[in-house]
Amino acid sequence: MEANLSRAVCRLVINPPPSCVKRIVFAAALTMTSDVAFSQSNVTLYGVLDTSIEATNTGQHVTARMDSGSLLGSQWGITGREDLGGGQFVDFKLENGFFSQNGQAADKTLAFSRQAWVGFSGGWGNVRFGRQHSPVYSNVAPMLDAFGVVGMGSGFNNFITITPRANNSIRYETPTWNGLKAQAMVSLRDSTTTPSNGVNDYFGGIEYANDGPVNGAFGIERSHTTDGAVTKAEFFGISYGIKKVRAYFAMEHATVGERLAKNLASLSARYQPTVSDYMSVGYSYVRDTTAAHNDASQIGFIYQHFLSVRTSLYASAAYLWNKKNATYTLNGATVTGIPVDYPGAPVRGVLFGMMHKF
């Protein structure tokens, strides 16, 4: 019996029937496919829901409305990383903005209006290709004032000239060395630009944040508006922290073609009495350096309380003074402010909101 079993096994191995061959090939293919599918280290679905109720007086009347994105743009996205071994990785991010008060897409013409990039990372830093945030927007700006340059309370947010993101971009970020980090990004022209080849915009940023009390950041932007004008902007900020208080000073110089030239300065402070609470106050002034002298200034306040790591409540208020024919108003992170009733009108507003991250 043992001899018969041995001969059967030999025939199966040496000359297997066609049906058996198909099963073996299918099993091998399934095994290889499974290895590929599970080589991805992680893929994460994430998002932000930021909804607030605002009441703003724009000079002659009060407007009440529900906003989305006062502090952080409401968004959802997918991010992932594949481990290539040896400390090298492939990274990607797909991110879309939307309005939490009605569910509409922030930009109906794009599947991923905020970011869509792929790249490599390792001990040498990271490089990314696609639609992505500019270094000035994502790295430099949050270090410029106590509000993180978001919300109606931040005068720096309401007066700043900045390009948040760019298509066709190549971005490199260095590793952090003793608290120092830098980024550089260029965006390439395409069929929507004239000419349609070459470099369209470039950005750069340097930040310093160590265990000591002093932090600082510097950024530069050279970009083109949709009508072809060149935006030139330089940003600088420094902060000093003592225990639960951090004070900020920041400046921006910006020009947009021949139609805009301004200098912006801001003083602000952030106080965090507990791990669950923080408040910020600030004053900002923008000087129009053209012959029009359409200057403006603002004071602002925000208080935020964290119910958990992911959920917080916040309240903010601001008063903005426009001079001559200035038309500045109170904006959010991704909220377009209500236009003033007439040039030079003062603007004051309050809002209450809730933010949840998942």
Coordinates of N, CA, C and O in Angstrom, one line a residue, residues 254-355:
A254 N 4.6 92.8 0.5 CA 4.1 92.2 -0.7 C 3.7 93.2 -1.8 O 3.3 94.3 -1.5
T255 N 3.9 92.8 -3.0 CA 3.5 93.5 -4.2 C 2.8 92.6 -5.1 O 3.1 91.4 -5.2
V256 N 1.8 93.1 -5.8 CA 1.1 92.3 -6.9 C 1.1 93.2 -8.1 O 0.2 94.1 -8.2
G257 N 2.0 93.0 -9.1 CA 2.1 93.8 -10.2 C 2.2 95.3 -9.9 O 3.0 95.6 -9.0
E258 N 1.5 96.1 -10.5 CA 1.5 97.5 -10.3 C 0.3 98.0 -9.4 O 0.2 99.1 -9.1
R259 N -0.6 97.0 -9.1 CA -1.8 97.4 -8.4 C -1.8 97.3 -6.9 O -2.7 97.8 -6.2
L260 N -0.8 96.6 -6.3 CA -0.8 96.5 -4.9 C 0.6 96.5 -4.4 O 1.5 95.9 -4.9
A261 N 0.9 97.3 -3.3 CA 2.1 97.3 -2.6 C 1.8 97.6 -1.1 O 1.2 98.6 -0.8
K262 N 2.3 96.7 -0.2 CA 1.9 97.0 1.2 C 3.0 96.4 2.1 O 3.7 95.5 1.7
N263 N 3.0 96.9 3.3 CA 3.7 96.3 4.4 C 2.8 96.0 5.6 O 1.9 96.8 5.9
L264 N 3.0 94.8 6.1 CA 2.1 94.3 7.2 C 2.9 93.9 8.4 O 4.0 93.3 8.3
A265 N 2.4 94.4 9.6 CA 3.1 94.0 10.8 C 2.1 93.6 11.9 O 0.9 94.1 11.8
S266 N 2.5 92.7 12.7 CA 1.5 92.1 13.7 C 2.2 91.8 15.0 O 3.4 91.3 15.0
L267 N 1.5 92.1 16.1 CA 1.9 91.7 17.5 C 0.8 90.8 18.0 O -0.4 91.2 18.0
S268 N 1.1 89.7 18.6 CA 0.1 88.8 19.2 C 0.7 88.0 20.3 O 1.9 87.9 20.4
A269 N -0.2 87.4 21.1 CA 0.2 86.6 22.2 C -0.8 85.4 22.4 O -2.0 85.6 22.2
R270 N -0.2 84.3 22.9 CA -1.1 83.1 23.1 C -0.8 82.7 24.6 O 0.3 82.6 25.0
Y271 N -1.9 82.4 25.2 CA -1.9 81.9 26.6 C -2.6 80.6 26.7 O -3.8 80.5 26.3
Q272 N -1.9 79.6 27.3 CA -2.5 78.3 27.4 C -2.5 77.9 28.9 O -1.5 77.3 29.4
P273 N -3.6 78.2 29.7 CA -3.6 77.9 31.1 C -3.7 76.4 31.4 O -3.2 76.0 32.4
T274 N -4.3 75.6 30.5 CA -4.4 74.2 30.7 C -4.1 73.5 29.4 O -4.1 74.1 28.4
V275 N -4.0 72.2 29.4 CA -3.8 71.4 28.2 C -5.1 71.5 27.3 O -5.0 71.2 26.1
S276 N -6.2 71.8 27.9 CA -7.5 71.8 27.2 C -8.0 73.2 26.7 O -9.0 73.3 26.0
D277 N -7.3 74.3 27.1 CA -7.7 75.6 26.8 C -6.6 76.5 26.3 O -5.4 76.4 26.8
Y278 N -6.9 77.4 25.4 CA -5.9 78.4 25.0 C -6.7 79.6 24.5 O -7.8 79.5 24.0
M279 N -6.1 80.8 24.6 CA -6.6 82.0 24.1 C -5.5 82.8 23.5 O -4.4 82.8 23.9
S280 N -5.9 83.6 22.4 CA -5.0 84.5 21.8 C -5.6 85.8 21.5 O -6.8 86.0 21.3
V281 N -4.7 86.8 21.6 CA -5.1 88.2 21.3 C -4.0 88.8 20.4 O -2.9 88.4 20.4
G282 N -4.4 89.8 19.6 CA -3.5 90.3 18.7 C -3.9 91.7 18.1 O -5.1 92.0 18.0
Y283 N -2.9 92.4 17.6 CA -3.1 93.7 16.9 C -2.3 93.6 15.6 O -1.1 93.2 15.6
S284 N -2.9 94.0 14.4 CA -2.2 94.0 13.2 C -2.4 95.3 12.5 O -3.5 95.9 12.6
Y285 N -1.4 95.7 11.7 CA -1.5 97.0 10.9 C -1.0 96.8 9.5 O 0.1 96.2 9.4
V286 N -1.7 97.2 8.5 CA -1.2 97.1 7.1 C -1.2 98.5 6.5 O -2.1 99.3 6.6
R287 N 0.0 98.8 5.9 CA 0.2 100.1 5.3 C 0.3 100.0 3.8 O 1.1 99.2 3.3
D288 N -0.6 100.7 3.1 CA -0.6 100.7 1.7 C 0.5 101.7 1.2 O 0.4 102.9 1.5
T289 N 1.5 101.2 0.5 CA 2.6 102.0 0.2 C 2.5 102.6 -1.2 O 3.4 103.2 -1.8
T290 N 1.3 102.4 -1.8 CA 1.0 103.1 -3.1 C 0.5 104.5 -2.7 O 0.3 104.9 -1.6
A291 N 0.2 105.3 -3.8 CA -0.3 106.7 -3.6 C -1.7 106.7 -2.9 O -2.1 107.7 -2.4
A292 N -2.4 105.6 -3.0 CA -3.8 105.6 -2.4 C -3.8 105.6 -0.9 O -4.7 106.1 -0.3
H293 N -2.8 105.0 -0.3 CA -2.7 105.0 1.2 C -4.0 104.4 1.9 O -4.5 104.9 2.8
N294 N -4.4 103.3 1.3 CA -5.6 102.6 1.9 C -5.1 101.7 3.0 O -5.1 100.4 2.8
D295 N -4.8 102.2 4.2 CA -4.3 101.5 5.3 C -5.5 100.8 6.1 O -6.7 101.2 5.9
A296 N -5.1 99.9 7.0 CA -6.1 99.3 7.8 C -5.4 98.7 9.1 O -4.2 98.5 9.1
S297 N -6.2 98.5 10.1 CA -5.7 97.9 11.4 C -6.8 97.1 12.0 O -8.0 97.2 11.7
Q298 N -6.4 96.2 12.9 CA -7.4 95.3 13.5 C -6.9 94.8 14.9 O -5.7 94.6 15.1
I299 N -7.8 94.6 15.8 CA -7.6 93.8 17.0 C -8.5 92.6 17.0 O -9.6 92.6 16.4
G300 N -8.0 91.5 17.6 CA -8.8 90.3 17.5 C -8.5 89.4 18.7 O -7.5 89.6 19.5
F301 N -9.4 88.4 18.9 CA -9.4 87.5 20.1 C -10.0 86.2 19.7 O -10.9 86.1 18.9
I302 N -9.4 85.1 20.3 CA -10.0 83.8 20.1 C -9.8 83.0 21.4 O -8.8 83.1 22.1
Y303 N -10.8 82.2 21.8 CA -10.7 81.2 22.9 C -11.1 79.9 22.4 O -12.2 79.7 21.7
Q304 N -10.4 78.8 22.6 CA -10.7 77.5 22.2 C -10.6 76.5 23.4 O -9.6 76.5 24.1
H305 N -11.6 75.7 23.5 CA -11.6 74.6 24.6 C -11.7 73.3 23.9 O -12.6 73.0 23.1
F306 N -10.8 72.4 24.3 CA -10.8 71.0 23.7 C -11.6 70.1 24.6 O -11.3 69.9 25.8
L307 N -12.7 69.6 24.1 CA -13.5 68.6 24.8 C -12.8 67.2 24.8 O -13.0 66.4 25.7
S308 N -12.0 67.0 23.8 CA -11.2 65.7 23.7 C -10.0 66.1 22.7 O -9.9 67.2 22.3
V309 N -9.3 65.1 22.4 CA -8.1 65.2 21.5 C -8.6 65.7 20.1 O -8.0 66.4 19.4
R310 N -9.8 65.2 19.7 CA -10.3 65.4 18.4 C -11.4 66.5 18.3 O -11.7 67.0 17.2
T311 N -12.0 66.9 19.4 CA -13.2 67.8 19.3 C -12.9 69.1 20.2 O -12.5 69.0 21.3
S312 N -13.2 70.2 19.6 CA -13.1 71.5 20.4 C -14.2 72.5 20.0 O -14.8 72.4 19.0
L313 N -14.4 73.4 21.0 CA -15.4 74.5 20.8 C -14.5 75.8 20.8 O -13.5 75.9 21.5
Y314 N -15.0 76.8 20.1 CA -14.2 78.0 20.0 C -15.1 79.2 19.8 O -16.2 79.1 19.3
A315 N -14.6 80.4 20.3 CA -15.3 81.7 20.1 C -14.3 82.7 19.7 O -13.1 82.7 20.2
S316 N -14.6 83.6 18.8 CA -13.7 84.6 18.3 C -14.4 85.9 18.0 O -15.6 85.9 17.8
A317 N -13.7 87.0 18.1 CA -14.2 88.3 17.9 C -13.1 89.2 17.3 O -11.9 89.0 17.6
A318 N -13.5 90.2 16.5 CA -12.5 91.1 15.9 C -13.2 92.4 15.6 O -14.4 92.5 15.3
Y319 N -12.4 93.5 15.5 CA -12.8 94.8 15.1 C -11.7 95.3 14.1 O -10.5 95.4 14.5
L320 N -12.1 95.6 12.9 CA -11.2 96.1 11.9 C -11.5 97.5 11.4 O -12.7 97.8 11.1
W321 N -10.5 98.3 11.3 CA -10.7 99.7 10.9 C -10.1 99.9 9.5 O -8.9 99.7 9.3
N322 N -10.9 100.2 8.5 CA -10.5 100.5 7.2 C -10.3 102.0 7.1 O -11.1 102.8 7.6
K323 N -9.3 102.5 6.4 CA -9.0 103.9 6.2 C -9.1 104.2 4.7 O -8.8 103.4 3.9
K324 N -9.6 105.5 4.5 CA -9.8 105.9 3.1 C -10.7 104.9 2.3 O -11.8 104.7 2.7
N325 N -10.1 104.4 1.2 CA -10.9 103.5 0.4 C -10.6 102.0 0.6 O -10.9 101.2 -0.3
A326 N -10.0 101.6 1.7 CA -9.6 100.3 2.0 C -10.9 99.4 2.2 O -11.9 99.9 2.7
T327 N -10.8 98.2 1.7 CA -12.0 97.3 1.8 C -11.7 95.9 2.4 O -12.3 94.9 2.1
Y328 N -10.8 95.9 3.4 CA -10.5 94.7 4.1 C -11.7 94.2 4.9 O -12.5 95.1 5.4
T329 N -11.8 92.9 5.1 CA -12.9 92.4 5.9 C -12.4 91.2 6.7 O -11.2 90.8 6.7
L330 N -13.3 90.5 7.4 CA -12.9 89.4 8.3 C -13.1 88.1 7.7 O -14.2 87.7 7.3
N331 N -12.0 87.4 7.5 CA -12.0 86.1 6.8 C -11.7 85.0 7.8 O -11.3 85.2 8.9
G332 N -12.0 83.7 7.3 CA -11.6 82.5 8.0 C -10.5 81.8 7.3 O -9.9 82.3 6.3
A333 N -10.1 80.7 7.8 CA -9.0 79.9 7.1 C -9.4 79.7 5.7 O -8.6 79.9 4.8
T334 N -10.6 79.2 5.4 CA -11.1 79.0 4.1 C -12.4 79.7 3.8 O -13.2 79.4 2.9
V335 N -12.8 80.7 4.7 CA -14.0 81.4 4.6 C -13.8 82.8 4.0 O -12.9 83.5 4.5
T336 N -14.5 83.1 2.9 CA -14.4 84.4 2.3 C -15.2 85.4 3.1 O -16.4 85.1 3.4
G337 N -14.6 86.4 3.6 CA -15.3 87.4 4.5 C -16.4 88.1 3.7 O -16.4 88.2 2.5
I338 N -17.4 88.7 4.5 CA -18.5 89.4 3.9 C -18.0 90.8 3.4 O -17.3 91.5 4.2
P339 N -18.2 91.2 2.2 CA -17.7 92.4 1.7 C -18.2 93.6 2.5 O -19.4 93.6 3.0
V340 N -17.4 94.7 2.6 CA -17.8 95.9 3.3 C -18.9 96.6 2.5 O -19.1 96.5 1.3
D341 N -19.8 97.4 3.3 CA -20.9 98.1 2.6 C -20.4 99.3 1.8 O -21.1 99.7 0.9
Y342 N -19.3 99.8 2.1 CA -18.7 100.9 1.4 C -17.2 101.0 1.7 O -16.8 100.5 2.7
P343 N -16.4 101.5 0.8 CA -15.0 101.6 1.0 C -14.7 102.5 2.3 O -15.3 103.5 2.5
G344 N -13.8 102.0 3.1 CA -13.5 102.6 4.3 C -14.3 102.3 5.5 O -14.2 102.8 6.6
A345 N -15.3 101.3 5.3 CA -16.2 101.0 6.4 C -15.5 100.2 7.5 O -14.7 99.3 7.1
P346 N -15.8 100.4 8.7 CA -15.3 99.5 9.8 C -16.1 98.2 9.8 O -17.2 98.1 9.4
V347 N -15.4 97.1 10.2 CA -16.0 95.8 10.2 C -15.7 95.2 11.6 O -14.6 95.2 12.2
R348 N -16.8 94.7 12.2 CA -16.7 94.0 13.5 C -17.6 92.7 13.5 O -18.6 92.7 12.9
G349 N -17.0 91.7 14.1 CA -17.7 90.4 14.1 C -17.4 89.5 15.2 O -16.4 89.7 15.9
V350 N -18.3 88.6 15.4 CA -18.2 87.5 16.4 C -18.6 86.2 15.8 O -19.4 86.2 14.9
L351 N -18.0 85.1 16.3 CA -18.5 83.8 15.9 C -18.3 82.8 16.9 O -17.4 82.9 17.8
F352 N -19.0 81.7 16.9 CA -18.9 80.6 17.8 C -18.9 79.3 16.9 O -19.7 79.2 16.0
G353 N -18.0 78.4 17.2 CA -17.8 77.2 16.3 C -17.4 76.0 17.0 O -17.1 76.0 18.2
M354 N -17.5 74.9 16.3 CA -17.1 73.6 16.7 C -16.3 72.9 15.6 O -16.6 73.0 14.5
M355 N -15.2 72.2 16.1 CA -14.3 71.5 15.1 C -14.1 70.1 15.6 O -13.8 69.9 16.8

